[in-house]
């Protein structure tokens, strides 16, 4: 089976998905998220696969949700479609998923990585939720998951400014499991995934389920609230200005000094 936005292969007992929209720095559009869910459905059913790796290119894991696809959306379309609702299926998978991140992991790209069970970062990785610069907020769980990982102060710093953190800061603050040389990223992630796939399948899946229990109730409520706020922001002129400015390659004018 071939995909428009992904490269998919099996390496021993590991399912490997490479995000593949190089002209848009792997920005995540509906086609990509649908294809990713189809592939992950297949991996869940395939008994020969014990662990999954999601990666991108050396330049970008993914530079966000696709702004060009989103810019013209109106509220209540976003609400009626439960826009971004399908993304969270990635976090609900039962087999473990490692995100192998090099280059930009921004906005929805960072959120996708945060839905995985852990992140291995290349030295050149940078992470951020820059949505505020587009006049919107993250909507795919980034606010909830980043805040749980790094705590309120660091999360506020990043979210309110839209700044990025490099791989070292991500390592220090618990965003990533470890940092490896950029050229060693895929090999390192595949090795970890293979080691996981070689363990008891039942024990591994039970571990994942138990760790996810740590904050499941509170997280679910937060995720729903974050997504609804994101959907509602499409009723604002700032969303049109912010996303429009990105597409027109100019600075947004939110009427502030
Ligand atoms: N959506 C759509 N297209 C994107 C994109 C995105 N998120 N990010 C990059 N691209 C496109 C650019 O428009 C450009 O296309 P053209 O060649 O057709 O102009 C191409 O990818 C290459 O990008 P740049 O020329 O901008 O590359 P750069 O190296 O100069 O800059 C970057 C890289 C800093 C990552 C810059 O592309 C950037 O800031 N991207 C947007 C990051 C962002 O704001 N992400 C959040 C999106 S909103 C979101 O994700 C909401 C949510 O919570 C789900």
mmCIF file of C-alpha atoms and ligand atoms in Angstrom:
data_model
loop_
_atom_site.group_PDB
_atom_site.id
_atom_site.type_symbol
_atom_site.label_atom_id
_atom_site.label_comp_id
_atom_site.label_asym_id
_atom_site.label_seq_id
_atom_site.Cartn_x
_atom_site.Cartn_y
_atom_site.Cartn_z
ATOM 1 C CA UNK A 1 0.000 0.000 0.000
ATOM 2 C CA UNK A 2 1.348 3.472 -0.840
ATOM 3 C CA UNK A 3 0.506 6.728 0.893
ATOM 4 C CA UNK A 4 0.586 10.366 -0.258
ATOM 5 C CA UNK A 5 2.051 11.768 2.954
ATOM 6 C CA UNK A 6 3.870 8.875 4.630
ATOM 7 C CA UNK A 7 6.552 6.279 4.024
ATOM 8 C CA UNK A 8 5.776 3.049 5.812
ATOM 9 C CA UNK A 9 7.958 0.010 6.380
ATOM 10 C CA UNK A 10 8.516 -2.806 8.811
ATOM 11 C CA UNK A 11 12.005 -3.235 10.286
ATOM 12 C CA UNK A 12 12.106 -6.588 12.107
ATOM 13 C CA UNK A 13 9.316 -6.286 14.719
ATOM 14 C CA UNK A 14 9.075 -2.490 14.444
ATOM 15 C CA UNK A 15 6.567 -0.544 12.375
ATOM 16 C CA UNK A 16 8.315 2.559 11.018
ATOM 17 C CA UNK A 17 6.330 5.566 9.770
ATOM 18 C CA UNK A 18 8.141 8.509 8.187
ATOM 19 C CA UNK A 19 6.149 11.715 7.744
ATOM 20 C CA UNK A 20 6.748 12.733 4.151
ATOM 21 C CA UNK A 21 5.523 16.166 3.046
ATOM 22 C CA UNK A 22 8.950 17.755 2.527
ATOM 23 C CA UNK A 23 7.621 20.790 0.627
ATOM 24 C CA UNK A 24 5.591 21.794 3.713
ATOM 25 C CA UNK A 25 8.127 20.701 6.365
ATOM 26 C CA UNK A 26 5.793 17.781 7.117
ATOM 27 C CA UNK A 27 2.952 20.091 8.170
ATOM 28 C CA UNK A 28 0.103 17.846 9.241
ATOM 29 C CA UNK A 29 -3.020 18.094 7.082
ATOM 30 C CA UNK A 30 -6.174 15.943 7.252
ATOM 31 C CA UNK A 31 -4.823 13.531 4.677
ATOM 32 C CA UNK A 32 -1.701 12.925 6.755
ATOM 33 C CA UNK A 33 -3.589 12.348 9.997
ATOM 34 C CA UNK A 34 -6.041 10.001 8.247
ATOM 35 C CA UNK A 35 -3.215 8.067 6.605
ATOM 36 C CA UNK A 36 -1.339 7.889 9.910
ATOM 37 C CA UNK A 37 -4.416 6.506 11.669
ATOM 38 C CA UNK A 38 -4.903 3.913 8.913
ATOM 39 C CA UNK A 39 -1.280 2.802 9.256
ATOM 40 C CA UNK A 40 -1.448 2.681 13.061
ATOM 41 C CA UNK A 41 -4.705 0.661 12.837
ATOM 42 C CA UNK A 42 -2.828 -1.852 10.685
ATOM 43 C CA UNK A 43 0.124 -2.001 13.100
ATOM 44 C CA UNK A 44 -2.250 -2.609 16.025
ATOM 45 C CA UNK A 45 -3.731 -5.612 14.204
ATOM 46 C CA UNK A 46 -0.398 -7.002 12.980
ATOM 47 C CA UNK A 47 0.918 -9.533 15.489
ATOM 48 C CA UNK A 48 4.419 -9.343 14.009
ATOM 49 C CA UNK A 49 4.772 -5.712 15.167
ATOM 50 C CA UNK A 50 5.604 -5.002 18.803
ATOM 51 C CA UNK A 51 6.542 -1.320 18.713
ATOM 52 C CA UNK A 52 6.142 1.669 16.400
ATOM 53 C CA UNK A 53 8.509 4.520 15.503
ATOM 54 C CA UNK A 54 7.222 7.775 14.013
ATOM 55 C CA UNK A 55 9.844 10.050 12.500
ATOM 56 C CA UNK A 56 10.217 12.891 10.001
ATOM 57 C CA UNK A 57 13.141 14.341 8.076
ATOM 58 C CA UNK A 58 16.413 15.761 9.385
ATOM 59 C CA UNK A 59 14.995 19.261 8.854
ATOM 60 C CA UNK A 60 11.548 18.742 10.352
ATOM 61 C CA UNK A 61 9.668 16.162 12.345
ATOM 62 C CA UNK A 62 6.644 18.352 11.553
ATOM 63 C CA UNK A 63 6.305 22.159 11.527
ATOM 64 C CA UNK A 64 2.738 22.126 12.811
ATOM 65 C CA UNK A 65 -0.783 21.516 11.686
ATOM 66 C CA UNK A 66 -1.165 22.711 8.088
ATOM 67 C CA UNK A 67 -1.871 26.434 8.413
ATOM 68 C CA UNK A 68 -2.849 26.699 4.743
ATOM 69 C CA UNK A 69 -5.548 24.073 5.215
ATOM 70 C CA UNK A 70 -6.818 25.663 8.437
ATOM 71 C CA UNK A 71 -6.639 29.381 7.700
ATOM 72 C CA UNK A 72 -10.063 29.698 6.061
ATOM 73 C CA UNK A 73 -11.998 27.503 8.496
ATOM 74 C CA UNK A 74 -14.952 29.081 10.287
ATOM 75 C CA UNK A 75 -16.524 28.346 13.620
ATOM 76 C CA UNK A 76 -18.920 26.360 13.914
ATOM 77 C CA UNK A 77 -17.444 24.158 11.131
ATOM 78 C CA UNK A 78 -14.543 23.356 13.439
ATOM 79 C CA UNK A 79 -16.986 22.393 16.190
ATOM 80 C CA UNK A 80 -19.294 20.336 13.966
ATOM 81 C CA UNK A 81 -16.335 18.405 12.503
ATOM 82 C CA UNK A 82 -14.802 18.115 15.992
ATOM 83 C CA UNK A 83 -11.687 19.485 14.272
ATOM 84 C CA UNK A 84 -8.510 17.794 15.593
ATOM 85 C CA UNK A 85 -10.612 15.083 17.277
ATOM 86 C CA UNK A 86 -9.133 12.422 14.990
ATOM 87 C CA UNK A 87 -5.602 13.368 16.017
ATOM 88 C CA UNK A 88 -6.037 12.052 19.532
ATOM 89 C CA UNK A 89 -6.521 8.498 18.237
ATOM 90 C CA UNK A 90 -2.723 8.413 18.004
ATOM 91 C CA UNK A 91 -2.519 8.754 21.784
ATOM 92 C CA UNK A 92 -5.074 6.005 22.285
ATOM 93 C CA UNK A 93 -3.014 3.254 20.601
ATOM 94 C CA UNK A 94 -2.223 0.240 22.747
ATOM 95 C CA UNK A 95 1.181 -0.665 21.288
ATOM 96 C CA UNK A 96 4.078 1.587 22.294
ATOM 97 C CA UNK A 97 5.042 4.419 19.962
ATOM 98 C CA UNK A 98 8.390 6.242 19.966
ATOM 99 C CA UNK A 99 8.731 9.651 18.300
ATOM 100 C CA UNK A 100 12.182 10.080 16.728
ATOM 101 C CA UNK A 101 12.465 13.841 16.340
ATOM 102 C CA UNK A 102 15.009 15.823 14.332
ATOM 103 C CA UNK A 103 14.667 19.457 13.288
ATOM 104 C CA UNK A 104 11.434 21.367 13.887
ATOM 105 C CA UNK A 105 8.726 19.861 16.090
ATOM 106 C CA UNK A 106 6.359 22.805 16.268
ATOM 107 C CA UNK A 107 2.678 23.274 17.041
ATOM 108 C CA UNK A 108 0.782 20.193 15.950
ATOM 109 C CA UNK A 109 4.108 18.518 15.125
ATOM 110 C CA UNK A 110 5.215 18.808 18.753
ATOM 111 C CA UNK A 111 1.721 17.763 19.846
ATOM 112 C CA UNK A 112 1.957 14.624 17.720
ATOM 113 C CA UNK A 113 5.339 13.798 19.292
ATOM 114 C CA UNK A 114 3.828 14.364 22.752
ATOM 115 C CA UNK A 115 1.069 11.836 21.945
ATOM 116 C CA UNK A 116 3.747 9.184 21.521
ATOM 117 C CA UNK A 117 5.007 7.277 24.581
ATOM 118 C CA UNK A 118 8.389 8.940 24.559
ATOM 119 C CA UNK A 119 10.537 11.135 22.377
ATOM 120 C CA UNK A 120 14.123 10.512 21.315
ATOM 121 C CA UNK A 121 15.564 13.792 20.071
ATOM 122 C CA UNK A 122 18.351 14.508 17.630
ATOM 123 C CA UNK A 123 20.852 17.188 18.656
ATOM 124 C CA UNK A 124 19.332 19.540 16.071
ATOM 125 C CA UNK A 125 15.752 19.150 17.330
ATOM 126 C CA UNK A 126 13.742 22.159 18.440
ATOM 127 C CA UNK A 127 10.365 22.050 20.135
ATOM 128 C CA UNK A 128 7.718 24.702 20.511
ATOM 129 C CA UNK A 129 4.056 25.614 20.546
ATOM 130 C CA UNK A 130 4.155 28.894 18.571
ATOM 131 C CA UNK A 131 0.383 29.057 17.958
ATOM 132 C CA UNK A 132 0.064 32.336 19.896
ATOM 133 C CA UNK A 133 2.046 33.998 17.102
ATOM 134 C CA UNK A 134 -0.716 32.958 14.695
ATOM 135 C CA UNK A 135 -3.425 34.399 16.929
ATOM 136 C CA UNK A 136 -4.554 30.936 18.053
ATOM 137 C CA UNK A 137 -3.779 28.350 20.725
ATOM 138 C CA UNK A 138 -2.602 24.735 20.517
ATOM 139 C CA UNK A 139 -5.580 22.396 20.210
ATOM 140 C CA UNK A 140 -4.203 18.878 19.895
ATOM 141 C CA UNK A 141 -3.303 18.349 23.545
ATOM 142 C CA UNK A 142 -0.060 20.331 23.602
ATOM 143 C CA UNK A 143 -1.130 22.609 26.438
ATOM 144 C CA UNK A 144 -2.195 19.720 28.665
ATOM 145 C CA UNK A 145 0.719 17.437 27.880
ATOM 146 C CA UNK A 146 3.506 20.037 27.916
ATOM 147 C CA UNK A 147 2.313 21.477 31.228
ATOM 148 C CA UNK A 148 2.252 18.009 32.803
ATOM 149 C CA UNK A 149 5.793 17.354 31.591
ATOM 150 C CA UNK A 150 7.589 20.596 32.366
ATOM 151 C CA UNK A 151 5.386 22.233 35.009
ATOM 152 C CA UNK A 152 3.398 25.448 34.954
ATOM 153 C CA UNK A 153 6.205 28.039 34.865
ATOM 154 C CA UNK A 154 8.098 26.599 31.901
ATOM 155 C CA UNK A 155 4.864 25.761 30.062
ATOM 156 C CA UNK A 156 3.546 29.322 30.513
ATOM 157 C CA UNK A 157 6.903 30.735 29.393
ATOM 158 C CA UNK A 158 6.784 28.677 26.214
ATOM 159 C CA UNK A 159 3.072 28.986 25.457
ATOM 160 C CA UNK A 160 2.699 32.720 26.087
ATOM 161 C CA UNK A 161 5.827 33.647 24.137
ATOM 162 C CA UNK A 162 5.647 30.932 21.494
ATOM 163 C CA UNK A 163 9.397 30.369 21.920
ATOM 164 C CA UNK A 164 11.125 27.117 21.082
ATOM 165 C CA UNK A 165 13.409 24.962 23.251
ATOM 166 C CA UNK A 166 16.424 23.142 21.887
ATOM 167 C CA UNK A 167 17.209 19.472 22.433
ATOM 168 C CA UNK A 168 19.324 20.129 25.534
ATOM 169 C CA UNK A 169 16.583 22.125 27.251
ATOM 170 C CA UNK A 170 14.048 19.464 26.223
ATOM 171 C CA UNK A 171 16.282 16.814 27.801
ATOM 172 C CA UNK A 172 16.772 18.826 31.011
ATOM 173 C CA UNK A 173 13.071 19.486 31.421
ATOM 174 C CA UNK A 174 11.856 15.943 30.789
ATOM 175 C CA UNK A 175 10.276 16.562 27.405
ATOM 176 C CA UNK A 176 12.464 13.930 25.761
ATOM 177 C CA UNK A 177 13.852 10.622 26.977
ATOM 178 C CA UNK A 178 17.321 11.299 25.543
ATOM 179 C CA UNK A 179 19.291 13.188 22.924
ATOM 180 C CA UNK A 180 21.436 11.469 20.313
ATOM 181 C CA UNK A 181 23.615 12.611 17.429
ATOM 182 C CA UNK A 182 21.414 13.677 14.538
ATOM 183 C CA UNK A 183 22.853 11.076 12.182
ATOM 184 C CA UNK A 184 22.290 8.327 14.790
ATOM 185 C CA UNK A 185 18.630 9.213 15.473
ATOM 186 C CA UNK A 186 16.814 6.602 13.428
ATOM 187 C CA UNK A 187 19.184 3.781 14.317
ATOM 188 C CA UNK A 188 18.896 4.662 17.986
ATOM 189 C CA UNK A 189 15.083 4.805 17.887
ATOM 190 C CA UNK A 190 14.869 1.527 15.981
ATOM 191 C CA UNK A 191 17.177 -0.152 18.501
ATOM 192 C CA UNK A 192 15.021 1.015 21.406
ATOM 193 C CA UNK A 193 11.866 -0.053 19.584
ATOM 194 C CA UNK A 194 13.334 -3.448 18.778
ATOM 195 C CA UNK A 195 14.318 -3.959 22.427
ATOM 196 C CA UNK A 196 10.746 -3.114 23.473
ATOM 197 C CA UNK A 197 9.294 -5.391 20.783
ATOM 198 C CA UNK A 198 11.414 -8.255 22.115
ATOM 199 C CA UNK A 199 9.821 -8.028 25.598
ATOM 200 C CA UNK A 200 6.616 -9.712 26.666
ATOM 201 C CA UNK A 201 3.899 -8.105 24.530
ATOM 202 C CA UNK A 202 1.413 -8.351 27.382
ATOM 203 C CA UNK A 203 3.755 -6.783 29.941
ATOM 204 C CA UNK A 204 4.671 -3.939 27.573
ATOM 205 C CA UNK A 205 1.057 -3.112 26.749
ATOM 206 C CA UNK A 206 0.029 -3.340 30.406
ATOM 207 C CA UNK A 207 2.888 -1.001 31.353
ATOM 208 C CA UNK A 208 1.737 1.532 28.791
ATOM 209 C CA UNK A 209 -1.819 1.308 30.059
ATOM 210 C CA UNK A 210 -0.679 1.722 33.684
ATOM 211 C CA UNK A 211 1.541 4.739 32.979
ATOM 212 C CA UNK A 212 -1.299 6.378 31.049
ATOM 213 C CA UNK A 213 -3.534 5.896 34.089
ATOM 214 C CA UNK A 214 -1.363 8.307 36.082
ATOM 215 C CA UNK A 215 -3.316 11.297 34.857
ATOM 216 C CA UNK A 216 -5.985 9.838 32.592
ATOM 217 C CA UNK A 217 -9.125 11.326 34.172
ATOM 218 C CA UNK A 218 -7.846 14.862 34.503
ATOM 219 C CA UNK A 219 -6.067 14.715 31.144
ATOM 220 C CA UNK A 220 -9.192 13.640 29.241
ATOM 221 C CA UNK A 221 -11.154 16.604 30.573
ATOM 222 C CA UNK A 222 -8.284 18.991 29.774
ATOM 223 C CA UNK A 223 -7.940 17.620 26.238
ATOM 224 C CA UNK A 224 -11.637 18.144 25.495
ATOM 225 C CA UNK A 225 -11.546 21.697 26.872
ATOM 226 C CA UNK A 226 -8.378 22.573 24.919
ATOM 227 C CA UNK A 227 -9.868 21.249 21.668
ATOM 228 C CA UNK A 228 -13.150 23.127 22.129
ATOM 229 C CA UNK A 229 -11.273 26.396 22.792
ATOM 230 C CA UNK A 230 -9.184 25.788 19.683
ATOM 231 C CA UNK A 231 -12.326 25.182 17.620
ATOM 232 C CA UNK A 232 -13.957 28.343 18.992
ATOM 233 C CA UNK A 233 -10.962 30.540 18.184
ATOM 234 C CA UNK A 234 -11.891 30.234 14.508
ATOM 235 C CA UNK A 235 -14.675 32.714 15.287
ATOM 236 C CA UNK A 236 -12.093 35.451 15.948
ATOM 237 C CA UNK A 237 -10.531 37.977 13.541
ATOM 238 C CA UNK A 238 -7.122 37.310 15.168
ATOM 239 C CA UNK A 239 -7.131 33.740 13.835
ATOM 240 C CA UNK A 240 -7.789 35.051 10.308
ATOM 241 C CA UNK A 241 -5.085 37.726 10.674
ATOM 242 C CA UNK A 242 -2.480 35.431 12.262
ATOM 243 C CA UNK A 243 -2.817 32.546 9.840
ATOM 244 C CA UNK A 244 -3.313 34.879 6.885
ATOM 245 C CA UNK A 245 -0.083 36.703 7.762
ATOM 246 C CA UNK A 246 1.857 33.417 7.926
ATOM 247 C CA UNK A 247 0.636 32.449 4.460
ATOM 248 C CA UNK A 248 1.385 35.917 3.063
ATOM 249 C CA UNK A 249 4.841 35.843 4.747
ATOM 250 C CA UNK A 250 4.305 39.050 6.734
ATOM 251 C CA UNK A 251 4.070 40.023 10.398
ATOM 252 C CA UNK A 252 0.556 39.703 11.846
ATOM 253 C CA UNK A 253 -1.178 42.873 13.035
ATOM 254 C CA UNK A 254 -3.298 42.050 16.079
ATOM 255 C CA UNK A 255 -3.870 45.746 16.771
ATOM 256 C CA UNK A 256 -1.308 45.655 19.607
ATOM 257 C CA UNK A 257 1.879 47.654 19.978
HETATM 258 N N1 LIG B 1 1.579 24.776 7.647
HETATM 259 C C1 LIG B 1 1.627 24.905 6.321
HETATM 260 N N2 LIG B 1 2.775 25.127 5.639
HETATM 261 C C2 LIG B 1 3.913 25.220 6.350
HETATM 262 C C3 LIG B 1 3.937 25.096 7.759
HETATM 263 C C4 LIG B 1 2.695 24.854 8.413
HETATM 264 N N3 LIG B 1 2.619 24.676 9.739
HETATM 265 N N4 LIG B 1 5.213 25.243 8.184
HETATM 266 C C5 LIG B 1 5.971 25.451 7.092
HETATM 267 N N5 LIG B 1 5.194 25.420 5.973
HETATM 268 C C6 LIG B 1 5.595 25.610 4.581
HETATM 269 C C7 LIG B 1 5.930 27.081 4.325
HETATM 270 O O1 LIG B 1 4.761 27.841 4.083
HETATM 271 C C8 LIG B 1 6.823 26.940 3.109
HETATM 272 O O2 LIG B 1 6.019 26.726 1.972
HETATM 273 P P1 LIG B 1 6.299 27.580 0.602
HETATM 274 O O3 LIG B 1 7.674 27.099 0.176
HETATM 275 O O4 LIG B 1 5.190 27.120 -0.293
HETATM 276 O O5 LIG B 1 6.294 29.022 0.991
HETATM 277 C C9 LIG B 1 7.579 25.626 3.375
HETATM 278 O O6 LIG B 1 6.795 24.910 4.345
HETATM 279 C C10 LIG B 1 8.950 25.855 3.947
HETATM 280 O O7 LIG B 1 8.806 26.666 5.104
HETATM 281 P P2 LIG B 1 9.672 28.009 5.338
HETATM 282 O O8 LIG B 1 10.033 28.618 4.038
HETATM 283 O O9 LIG B 1 8.903 28.846 6.313
HETATM 284 O O10 LIG B 1 10.971 27.348 6.014
HETATM 285 P P3 LIG B 1 11.995 28.055 7.019
HETATM 286 O O11 LIG B 1 13.111 27.088 7.168
HETATM 287 O O12 LIG B 1 12.285 29.446 6.603
HETATM 288 O O13 LIG B 1 11.193 28.172 8.422
HETATM 289 C C11 LIG B 1 9.805 27.337 10.209
HETATM 290 C C12 LIG B 1 10.856 27.012 9.124
HETATM 291 C C13 LIG B 1 10.431 28.232 11.291
HETATM 292 C C14 LIG B 1 9.399 26.006 10.848
HETATM 293 C C15 LIG B 1 8.594 28.060 9.571
HETATM 294 O O14 LIG B 1 8.168 27.301 8.446
HETATM 295 C C16 LIG B 1 7.407 28.204 10.488
HETATM 296 O O15 LIG B 1 7.399 29.060 11.347
HETATM 297 N N6 LIG B 1 6.355 27.369 10.296
HETATM 298 C C17 LIG B 1 5.121 27.465 11.027
HETATM 299 C C18 LIG B 1 5.270 26.959 12.441
HETATM 300 C C19 LIG B 1 3.954 27.096 13.155
HETATM 301 O O16 LIG B 1 3.444 28.184 13.370
HETATM 302 N N7 LIG B 1 3.351 25.950 13.565
HETATM 303 C C20 LIG B 1 2.105 25.926 14.258
HETATM 304 C C21 LIG B 1 0.977 25.730 13.297
HETATM 305 S S1 LIG B 1 -0.651 25.903 14.039
HETATM 306 C C22 LIG B 1 -0.936 24.411 14.812
HETATM 307 O O17 LIG B 1 -0.144 23.505 14.765
HETATM 308 C C23 LIG B 1 -2.280 24.328 15.538
HETATM 309 C C24 LIG B 1 -2.491 23.133 16.410
HETATM 310 O O18 LIG B 1 -2.365 23.181 17.612
HETATM 311 C C25 LIG B 1 -2.928 21.872 15.859
#
